[in-house]
Short mmCIF file of C-alpha atoms and ligand atoms in Angstrom, two decimals:
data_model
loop_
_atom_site.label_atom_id
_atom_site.label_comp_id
_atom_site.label_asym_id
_atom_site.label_seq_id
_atom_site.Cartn_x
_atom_site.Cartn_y
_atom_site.Cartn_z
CA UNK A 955 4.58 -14.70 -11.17
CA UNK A 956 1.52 -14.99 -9.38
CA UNK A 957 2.05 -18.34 -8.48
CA UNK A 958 4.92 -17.52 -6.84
CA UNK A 959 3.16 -14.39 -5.01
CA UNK A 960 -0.08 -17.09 -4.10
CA UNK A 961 3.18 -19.74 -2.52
CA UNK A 962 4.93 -16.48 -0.42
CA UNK A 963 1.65 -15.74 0.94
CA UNK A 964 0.73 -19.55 1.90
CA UNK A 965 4.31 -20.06 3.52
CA UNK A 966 3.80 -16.90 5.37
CA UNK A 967 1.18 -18.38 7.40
CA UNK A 968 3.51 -21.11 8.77
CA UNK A 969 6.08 -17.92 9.53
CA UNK A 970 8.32 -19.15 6.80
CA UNK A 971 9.67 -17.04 3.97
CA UNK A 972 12.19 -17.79 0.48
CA UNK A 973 15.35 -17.08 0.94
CA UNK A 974 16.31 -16.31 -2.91
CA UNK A 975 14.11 -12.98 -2.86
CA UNK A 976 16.58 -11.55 0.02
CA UNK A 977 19.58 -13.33 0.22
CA UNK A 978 21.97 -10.58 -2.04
CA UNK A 979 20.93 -8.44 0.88
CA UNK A 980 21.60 -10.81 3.38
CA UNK A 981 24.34 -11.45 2.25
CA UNK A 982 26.00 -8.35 0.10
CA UNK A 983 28.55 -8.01 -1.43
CA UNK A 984 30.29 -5.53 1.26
CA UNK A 985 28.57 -3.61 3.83
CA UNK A 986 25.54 -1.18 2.96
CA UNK A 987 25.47 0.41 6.31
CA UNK A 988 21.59 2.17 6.98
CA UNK A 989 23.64 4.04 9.96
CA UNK A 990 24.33 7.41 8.56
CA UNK A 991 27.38 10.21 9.32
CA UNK A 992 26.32 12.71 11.64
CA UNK A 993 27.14 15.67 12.97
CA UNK A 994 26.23 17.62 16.34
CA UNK A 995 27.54 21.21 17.30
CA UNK A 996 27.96 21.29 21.09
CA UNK A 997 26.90 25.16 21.09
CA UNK A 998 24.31 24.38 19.27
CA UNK A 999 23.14 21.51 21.74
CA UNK A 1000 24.55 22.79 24.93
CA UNK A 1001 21.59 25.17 25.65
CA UNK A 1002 18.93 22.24 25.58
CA UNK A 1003 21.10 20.21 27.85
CA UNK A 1004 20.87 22.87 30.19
CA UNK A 1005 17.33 23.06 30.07
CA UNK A 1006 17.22 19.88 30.82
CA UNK A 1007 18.61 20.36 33.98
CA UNK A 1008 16.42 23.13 35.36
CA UNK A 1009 13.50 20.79 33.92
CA UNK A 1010 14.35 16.78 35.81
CA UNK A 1011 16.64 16.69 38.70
CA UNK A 1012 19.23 13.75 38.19
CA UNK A 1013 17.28 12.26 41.18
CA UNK A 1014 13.85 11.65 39.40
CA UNK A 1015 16.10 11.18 35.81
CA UNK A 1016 18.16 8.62 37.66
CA UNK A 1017 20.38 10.01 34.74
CA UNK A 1018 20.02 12.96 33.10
CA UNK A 1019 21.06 12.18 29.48
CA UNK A 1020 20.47 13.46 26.05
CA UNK A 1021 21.21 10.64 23.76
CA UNK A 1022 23.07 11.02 20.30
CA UNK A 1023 20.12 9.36 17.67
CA UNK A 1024 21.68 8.67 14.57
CA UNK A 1025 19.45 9.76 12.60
CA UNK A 1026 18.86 6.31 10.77
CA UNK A 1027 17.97 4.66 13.78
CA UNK A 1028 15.69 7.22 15.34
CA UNK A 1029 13.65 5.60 18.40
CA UNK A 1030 16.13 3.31 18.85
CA UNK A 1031 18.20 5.33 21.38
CA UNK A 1032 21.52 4.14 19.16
CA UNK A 1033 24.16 6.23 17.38
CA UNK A 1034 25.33 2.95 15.55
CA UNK A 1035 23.73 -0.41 15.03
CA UNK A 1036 25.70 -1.53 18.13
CA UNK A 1037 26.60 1.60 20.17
CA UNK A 1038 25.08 3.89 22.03
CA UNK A 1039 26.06 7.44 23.36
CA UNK A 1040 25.00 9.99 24.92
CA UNK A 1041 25.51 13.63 26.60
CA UNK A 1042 25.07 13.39 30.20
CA UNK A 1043 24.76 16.74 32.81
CA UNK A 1044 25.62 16.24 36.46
CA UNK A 1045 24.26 19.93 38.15
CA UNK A 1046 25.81 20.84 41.65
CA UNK A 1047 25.24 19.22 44.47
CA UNK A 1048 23.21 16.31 42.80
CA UNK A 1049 24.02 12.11 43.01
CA UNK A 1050 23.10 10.35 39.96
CA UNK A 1051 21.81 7.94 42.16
CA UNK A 1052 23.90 4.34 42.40
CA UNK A 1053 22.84 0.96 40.21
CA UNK A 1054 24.35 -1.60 38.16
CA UNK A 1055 23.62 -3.07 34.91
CA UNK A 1056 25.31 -5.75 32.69
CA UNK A 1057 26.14 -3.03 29.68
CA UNK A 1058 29.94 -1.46 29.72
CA UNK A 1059 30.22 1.91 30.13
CA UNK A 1060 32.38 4.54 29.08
CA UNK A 1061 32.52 8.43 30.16
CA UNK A 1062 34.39 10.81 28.44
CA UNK A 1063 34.68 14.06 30.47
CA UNK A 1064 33.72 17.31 27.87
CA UNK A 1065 33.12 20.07 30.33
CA UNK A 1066 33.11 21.04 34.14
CA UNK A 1067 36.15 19.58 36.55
CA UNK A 1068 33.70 19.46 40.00
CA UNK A 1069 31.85 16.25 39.00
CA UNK A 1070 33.24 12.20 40.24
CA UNK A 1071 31.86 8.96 39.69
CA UNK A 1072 32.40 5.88 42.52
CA UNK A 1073 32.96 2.37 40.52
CA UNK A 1074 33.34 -0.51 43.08
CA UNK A 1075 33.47 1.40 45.90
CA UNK A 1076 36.17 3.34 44.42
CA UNK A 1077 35.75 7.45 43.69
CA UNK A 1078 37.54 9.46 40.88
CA UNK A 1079 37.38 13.00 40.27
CA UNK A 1080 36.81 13.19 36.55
CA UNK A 1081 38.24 15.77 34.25
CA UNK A 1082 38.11 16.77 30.98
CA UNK A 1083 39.78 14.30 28.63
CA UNK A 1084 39.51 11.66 31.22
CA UNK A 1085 38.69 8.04 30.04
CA UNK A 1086 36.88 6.27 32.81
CA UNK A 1087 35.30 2.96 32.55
CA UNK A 1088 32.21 1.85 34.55
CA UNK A 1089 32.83 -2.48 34.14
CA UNK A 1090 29.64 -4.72 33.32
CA UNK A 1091 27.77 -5.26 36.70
CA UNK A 1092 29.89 -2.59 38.65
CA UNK A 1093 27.55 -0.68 41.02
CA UNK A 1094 28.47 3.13 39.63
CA UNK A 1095 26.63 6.83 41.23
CA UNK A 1096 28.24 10.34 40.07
CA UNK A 1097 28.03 12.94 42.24
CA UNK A 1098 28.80 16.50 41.91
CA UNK A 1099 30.15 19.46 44.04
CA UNK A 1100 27.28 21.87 45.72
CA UNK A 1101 27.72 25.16 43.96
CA UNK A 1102 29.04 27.18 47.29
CA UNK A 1103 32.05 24.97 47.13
CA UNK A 1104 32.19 25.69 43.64
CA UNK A 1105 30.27 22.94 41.84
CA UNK A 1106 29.68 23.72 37.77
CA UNK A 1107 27.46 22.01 35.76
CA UNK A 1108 29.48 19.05 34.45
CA UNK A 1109 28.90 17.39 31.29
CA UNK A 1110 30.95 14.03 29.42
CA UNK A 1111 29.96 11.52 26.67
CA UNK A 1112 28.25 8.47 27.69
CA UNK A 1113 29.46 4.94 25.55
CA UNK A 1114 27.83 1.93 26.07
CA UNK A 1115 27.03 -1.31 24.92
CA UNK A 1116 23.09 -0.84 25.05
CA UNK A 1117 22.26 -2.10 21.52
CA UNK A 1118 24.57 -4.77 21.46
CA UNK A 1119 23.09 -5.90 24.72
CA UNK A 1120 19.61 -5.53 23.23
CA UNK A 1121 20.55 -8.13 20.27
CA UNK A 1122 22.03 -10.61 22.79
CA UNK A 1123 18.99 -10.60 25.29
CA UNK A 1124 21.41 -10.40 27.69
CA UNK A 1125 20.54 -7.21 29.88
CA UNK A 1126 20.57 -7.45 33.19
CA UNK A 1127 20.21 -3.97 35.51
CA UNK A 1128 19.53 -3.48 39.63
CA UNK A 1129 19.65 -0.37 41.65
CA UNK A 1130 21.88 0.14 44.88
CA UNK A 1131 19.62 0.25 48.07
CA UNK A 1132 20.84 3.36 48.46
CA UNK A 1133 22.51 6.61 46.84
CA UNK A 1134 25.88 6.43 46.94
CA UNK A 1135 27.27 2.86 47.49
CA UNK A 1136 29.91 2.68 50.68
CA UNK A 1137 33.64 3.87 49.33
CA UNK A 1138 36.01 0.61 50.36
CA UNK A 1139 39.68 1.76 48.40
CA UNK A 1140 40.66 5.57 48.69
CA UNK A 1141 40.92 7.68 45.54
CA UNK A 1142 44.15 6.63 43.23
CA UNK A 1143 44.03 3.43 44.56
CA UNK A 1144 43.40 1.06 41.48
CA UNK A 1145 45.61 3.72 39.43
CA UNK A 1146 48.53 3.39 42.25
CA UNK A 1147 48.05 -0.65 41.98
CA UNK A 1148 47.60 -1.29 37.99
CA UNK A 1149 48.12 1.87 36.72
CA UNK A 1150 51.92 2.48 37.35
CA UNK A 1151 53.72 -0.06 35.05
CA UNK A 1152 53.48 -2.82 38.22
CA UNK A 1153 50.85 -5.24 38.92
CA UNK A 1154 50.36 -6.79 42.18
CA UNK A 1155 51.74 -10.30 42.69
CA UNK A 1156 48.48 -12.23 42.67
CA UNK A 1157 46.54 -10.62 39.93
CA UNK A 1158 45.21 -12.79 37.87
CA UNK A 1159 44.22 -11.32 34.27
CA UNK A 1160 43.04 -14.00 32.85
CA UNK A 1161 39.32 -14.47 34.17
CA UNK A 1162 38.40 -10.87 33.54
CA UNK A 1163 37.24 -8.88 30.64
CA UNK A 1164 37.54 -5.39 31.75
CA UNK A 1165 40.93 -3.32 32.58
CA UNK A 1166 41.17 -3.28 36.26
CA UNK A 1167 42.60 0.94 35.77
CA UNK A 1168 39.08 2.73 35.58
CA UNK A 1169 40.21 6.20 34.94
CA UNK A 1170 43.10 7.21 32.65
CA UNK A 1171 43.63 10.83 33.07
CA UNK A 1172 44.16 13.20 30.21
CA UNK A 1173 47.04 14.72 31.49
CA UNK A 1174 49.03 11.28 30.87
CA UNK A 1175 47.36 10.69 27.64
CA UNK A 1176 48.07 14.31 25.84
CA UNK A 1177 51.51 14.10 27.45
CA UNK A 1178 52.32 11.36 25.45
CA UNK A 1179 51.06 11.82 22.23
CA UNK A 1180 53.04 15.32 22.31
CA UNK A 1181 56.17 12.84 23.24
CA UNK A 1182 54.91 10.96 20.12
CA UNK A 1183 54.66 13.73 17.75
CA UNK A 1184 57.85 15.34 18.43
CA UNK A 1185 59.42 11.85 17.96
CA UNK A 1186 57.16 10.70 15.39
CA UNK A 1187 56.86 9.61 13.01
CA UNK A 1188 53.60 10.79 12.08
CA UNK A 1189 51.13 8.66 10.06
CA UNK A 1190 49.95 9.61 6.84
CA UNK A 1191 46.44 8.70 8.00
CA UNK A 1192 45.90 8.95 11.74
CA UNK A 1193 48.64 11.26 13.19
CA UNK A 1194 49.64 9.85 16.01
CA UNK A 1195 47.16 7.65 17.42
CA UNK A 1196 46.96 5.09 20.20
CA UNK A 1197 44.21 2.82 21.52
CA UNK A 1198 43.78 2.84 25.35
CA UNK A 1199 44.55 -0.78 26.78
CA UNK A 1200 44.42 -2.96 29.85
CA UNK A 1201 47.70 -2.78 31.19
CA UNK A 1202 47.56 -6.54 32.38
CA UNK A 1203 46.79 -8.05 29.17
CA UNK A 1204 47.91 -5.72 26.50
CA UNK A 1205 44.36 -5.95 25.11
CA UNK A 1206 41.44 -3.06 24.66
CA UNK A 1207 40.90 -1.71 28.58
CA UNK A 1208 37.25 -2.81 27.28
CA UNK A 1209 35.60 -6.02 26.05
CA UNK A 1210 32.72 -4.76 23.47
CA UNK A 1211 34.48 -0.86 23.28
CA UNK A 1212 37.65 0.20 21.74
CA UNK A 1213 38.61 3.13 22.39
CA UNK A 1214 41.46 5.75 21.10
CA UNK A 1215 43.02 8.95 21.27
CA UNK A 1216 44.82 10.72 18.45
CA UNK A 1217 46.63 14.08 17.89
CA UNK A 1218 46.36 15.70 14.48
CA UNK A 1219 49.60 18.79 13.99
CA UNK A 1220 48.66 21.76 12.82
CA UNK A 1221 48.07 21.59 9.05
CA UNK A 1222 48.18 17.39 8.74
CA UNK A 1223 45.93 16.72 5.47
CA UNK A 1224 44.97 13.00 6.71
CA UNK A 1225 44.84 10.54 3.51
CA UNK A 1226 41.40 8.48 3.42
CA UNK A 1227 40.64 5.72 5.47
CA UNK A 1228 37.46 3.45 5.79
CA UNK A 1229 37.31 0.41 8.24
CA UNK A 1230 34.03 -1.61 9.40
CA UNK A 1231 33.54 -0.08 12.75
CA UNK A 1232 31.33 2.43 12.98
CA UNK A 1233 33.07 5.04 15.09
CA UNK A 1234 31.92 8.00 17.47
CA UNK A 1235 34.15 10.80 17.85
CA UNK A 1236 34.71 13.29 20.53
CA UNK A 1237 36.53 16.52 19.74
CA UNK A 1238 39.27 17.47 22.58
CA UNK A 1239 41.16 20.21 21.15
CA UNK A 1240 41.87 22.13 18.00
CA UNK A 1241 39.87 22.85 14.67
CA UNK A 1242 39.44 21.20 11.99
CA UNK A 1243 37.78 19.04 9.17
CA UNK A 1244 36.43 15.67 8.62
CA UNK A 1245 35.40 14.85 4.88
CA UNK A 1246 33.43 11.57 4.72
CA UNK A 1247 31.96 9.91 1.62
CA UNK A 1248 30.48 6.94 0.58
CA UNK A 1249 30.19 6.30 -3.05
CA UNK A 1250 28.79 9.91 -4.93
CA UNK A 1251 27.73 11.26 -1.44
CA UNK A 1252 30.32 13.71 0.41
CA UNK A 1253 29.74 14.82 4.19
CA UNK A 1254 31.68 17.77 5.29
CA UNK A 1255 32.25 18.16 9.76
CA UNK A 1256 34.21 21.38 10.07
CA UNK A 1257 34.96 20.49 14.33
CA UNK A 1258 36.01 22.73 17.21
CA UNK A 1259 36.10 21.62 21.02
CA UNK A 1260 33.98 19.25 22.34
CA UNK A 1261 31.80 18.82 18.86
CA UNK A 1262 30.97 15.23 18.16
CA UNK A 1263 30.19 13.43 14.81
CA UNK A 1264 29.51 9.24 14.38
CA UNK A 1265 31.52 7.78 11.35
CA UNK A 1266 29.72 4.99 9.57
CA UNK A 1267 31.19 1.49 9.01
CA UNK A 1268 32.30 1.28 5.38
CA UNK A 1269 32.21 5.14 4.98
CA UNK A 1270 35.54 6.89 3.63
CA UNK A 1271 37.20 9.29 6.02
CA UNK A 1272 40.16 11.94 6.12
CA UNK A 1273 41.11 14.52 8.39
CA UNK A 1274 42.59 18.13 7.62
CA UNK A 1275 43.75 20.08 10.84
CA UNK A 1276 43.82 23.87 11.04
CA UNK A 1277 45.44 23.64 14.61
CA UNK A 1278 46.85 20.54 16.41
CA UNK A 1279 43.97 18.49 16.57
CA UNK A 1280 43.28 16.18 19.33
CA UNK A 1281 40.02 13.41 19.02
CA UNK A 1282 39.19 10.97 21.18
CA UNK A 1283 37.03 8.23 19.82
CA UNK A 1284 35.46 4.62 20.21
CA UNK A 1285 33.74 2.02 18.56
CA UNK A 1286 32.90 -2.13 18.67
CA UNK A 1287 36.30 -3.24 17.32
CA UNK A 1288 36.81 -5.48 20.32
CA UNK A 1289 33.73 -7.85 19.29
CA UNK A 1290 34.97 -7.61 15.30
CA UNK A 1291 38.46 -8.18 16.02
CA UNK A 1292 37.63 -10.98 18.41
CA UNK A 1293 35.07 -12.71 15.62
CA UNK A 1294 37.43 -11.91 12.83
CA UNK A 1295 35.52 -10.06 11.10
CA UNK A 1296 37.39 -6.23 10.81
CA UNK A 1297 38.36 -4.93 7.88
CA UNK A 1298 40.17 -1.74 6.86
CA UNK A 1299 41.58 -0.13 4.47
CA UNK A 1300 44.11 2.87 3.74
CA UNK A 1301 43.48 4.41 0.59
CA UNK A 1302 45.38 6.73 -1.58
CA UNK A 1303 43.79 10.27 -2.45
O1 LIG B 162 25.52 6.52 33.89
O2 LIG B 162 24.75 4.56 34.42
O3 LIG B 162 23.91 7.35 29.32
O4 LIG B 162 22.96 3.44 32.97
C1 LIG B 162 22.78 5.37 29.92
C2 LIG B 162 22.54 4.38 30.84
C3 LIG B 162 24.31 6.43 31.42
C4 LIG B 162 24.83 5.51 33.64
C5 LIG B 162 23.67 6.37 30.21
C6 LIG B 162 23.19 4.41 32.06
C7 LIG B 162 24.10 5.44 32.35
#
């Protein structure tokens, strides 16, 4: 034994180390995930986001975010191994001031209708349940209404690619010259153009990664999963759910981030379900229960409106709704699917 201790610590010095003490956890036998479930109560948070805006102005914060820690990676400013998120507050009359920065982006509108964000030189008003995408290396400033017009505080979920970036070395970030970058397109212009079941003649898919529709309004997407459910049929695990795409390719509307919306009924017990990306989830509307577990360990999320909770790769998860549910989640399928590397699996009871 000890000359195997005296050879580890004479390899060490030549930054070498033996394989065969660590390579069943290299290597395992299926994922052991250090990420953990989690669980955070919007009225429970949504006081110290507000403090935070009487306490940084979104000028000096350049963005005024609390980020969603899981709380196995704390430090690390990720709510999975390759995702991060975060709670973002817009106050009236402030500009989160313009830049751009190789990481996607996602924004997921939770509260307040008086906020927009401008995306190569295009502005949309954002509302909740909106999906809106901020591309890789897309200048992108929010802005929101001054309160004698009626501005609100205005909060949505942040999504990006951070960590992911991080293990690539591949971030790249500059700030506009100024505020607010010049508008070129009017409002509903990339909507009007890709958005309506048409694509212009020219447009060529092919050479980019990101769905060229950057805000896909809620009122379209809860319009058709009620279509759905009344036609159904509803599955035994998800309900009715649908993953947003780019309407040129057919593909996710995102290269690193899927993302989905799904609508629980009233009273759907969910069967169990376990898959290997690590999923953050967004509460729209309704009530209900998520039960995960992971071998003897059980994790019960009783949800309302605009709750969120992170789901673990390789953890076991069903749904029970008390009213119709509706979720909106996302997560790095994109970069397992295109590696092959996703699993999942539909279990029974
Ligand atoms: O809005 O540009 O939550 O750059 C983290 C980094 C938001 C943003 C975040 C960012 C942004």
């Amino acid at each position: 034994m000890n000359d195997r201790l005296n050879y580890y610590q004479d390899i060490a010095t030549l930054q070498l180390a033996p394989l065969w003490e660590s390579l069943h956890t290299l290597v395992p036998k299926e994922p052991a995930p250090a990420v953990q479930p989690h669980f955070w109560h919007y009225d429970t948070l949504r006081p110290h986001l507000m403090r935070a805006g009487s306490l940084i102005t979104a000028a000096e914060a350049v963005r005024r975010v609390l980020v969603l820690e899981n709380p196995a990676l704390t430090g690390k400013a990720s709510i999975t191994q390759s995702l991060y998120a975060g709670l973002q507050l817009i106050m009236p009359g402030e500009i989160a001031p313009s830049h751009r920065h190789t990481q996607s982006a996602l924004r997921f509108i939770v509260e307040g209708s008086t906020a927009w964000t401008a995306v190569n030189g295009e502005r949309t008003q954002m509302h909740p349940g909106d999906f809106i995408i901020t591309p890789s290396w897309t200048f992108h400033d929010h802005g929101n209404r001054i309160e004698a017009e009626g501005g609100v505080p205005v909060v949505w979920l942040d999504g990006l690619d951070i960590p992911m970036l991080r293990f690539f070395d591949a971030g790249f970030a500059e700030n506009y010259p100024e505020a607010e970058q010049p508008l070129t397109r009017a409002e509903g212009d990339s909507f009007a153009r890709y958005g309506a079941n048409m694509l212009p003649l020219e447009y060529d898919a092919s050479y980019r990664s990101t769905s060229p529709i950057f805000n896909y309004p809620y009122a379209r997407t809860r319009e058709a999963l009620e279509t759905l459910r009344r036609n159904g049929p509803v599955d035994d695990w998800h309900g009715v759910k649908m993953r947003y795409v780019n309407p040129a390719t057919g593909g996710w509307a995102m290269p690193t981030i899927g993302t989905f919306m799904q609508l629980l009924p009233a009273g759907f017990k969910g069967k169990p379900y376990r898959n290997t990306d690590g999923t953050v989830v967004s509460v729209v509307e309704g009530r209900g229960t998520a039960i995960v577990t992971r071998g003897d360990r059980t994790w019960r999320f009783p949800f309302g409106p605009r709750d969120h909770f992170v789901l673990p790769s390789w953890h076991t998860v069903r749904f029970e709704a008390e009213d119709d549910v509706v979720l909106f989640s996302f997560s790095d399928r994109p970069v397992q699917q295109a590696l092959g590397i996703h699993r999942e699996q539909r279990l029974e009871a």
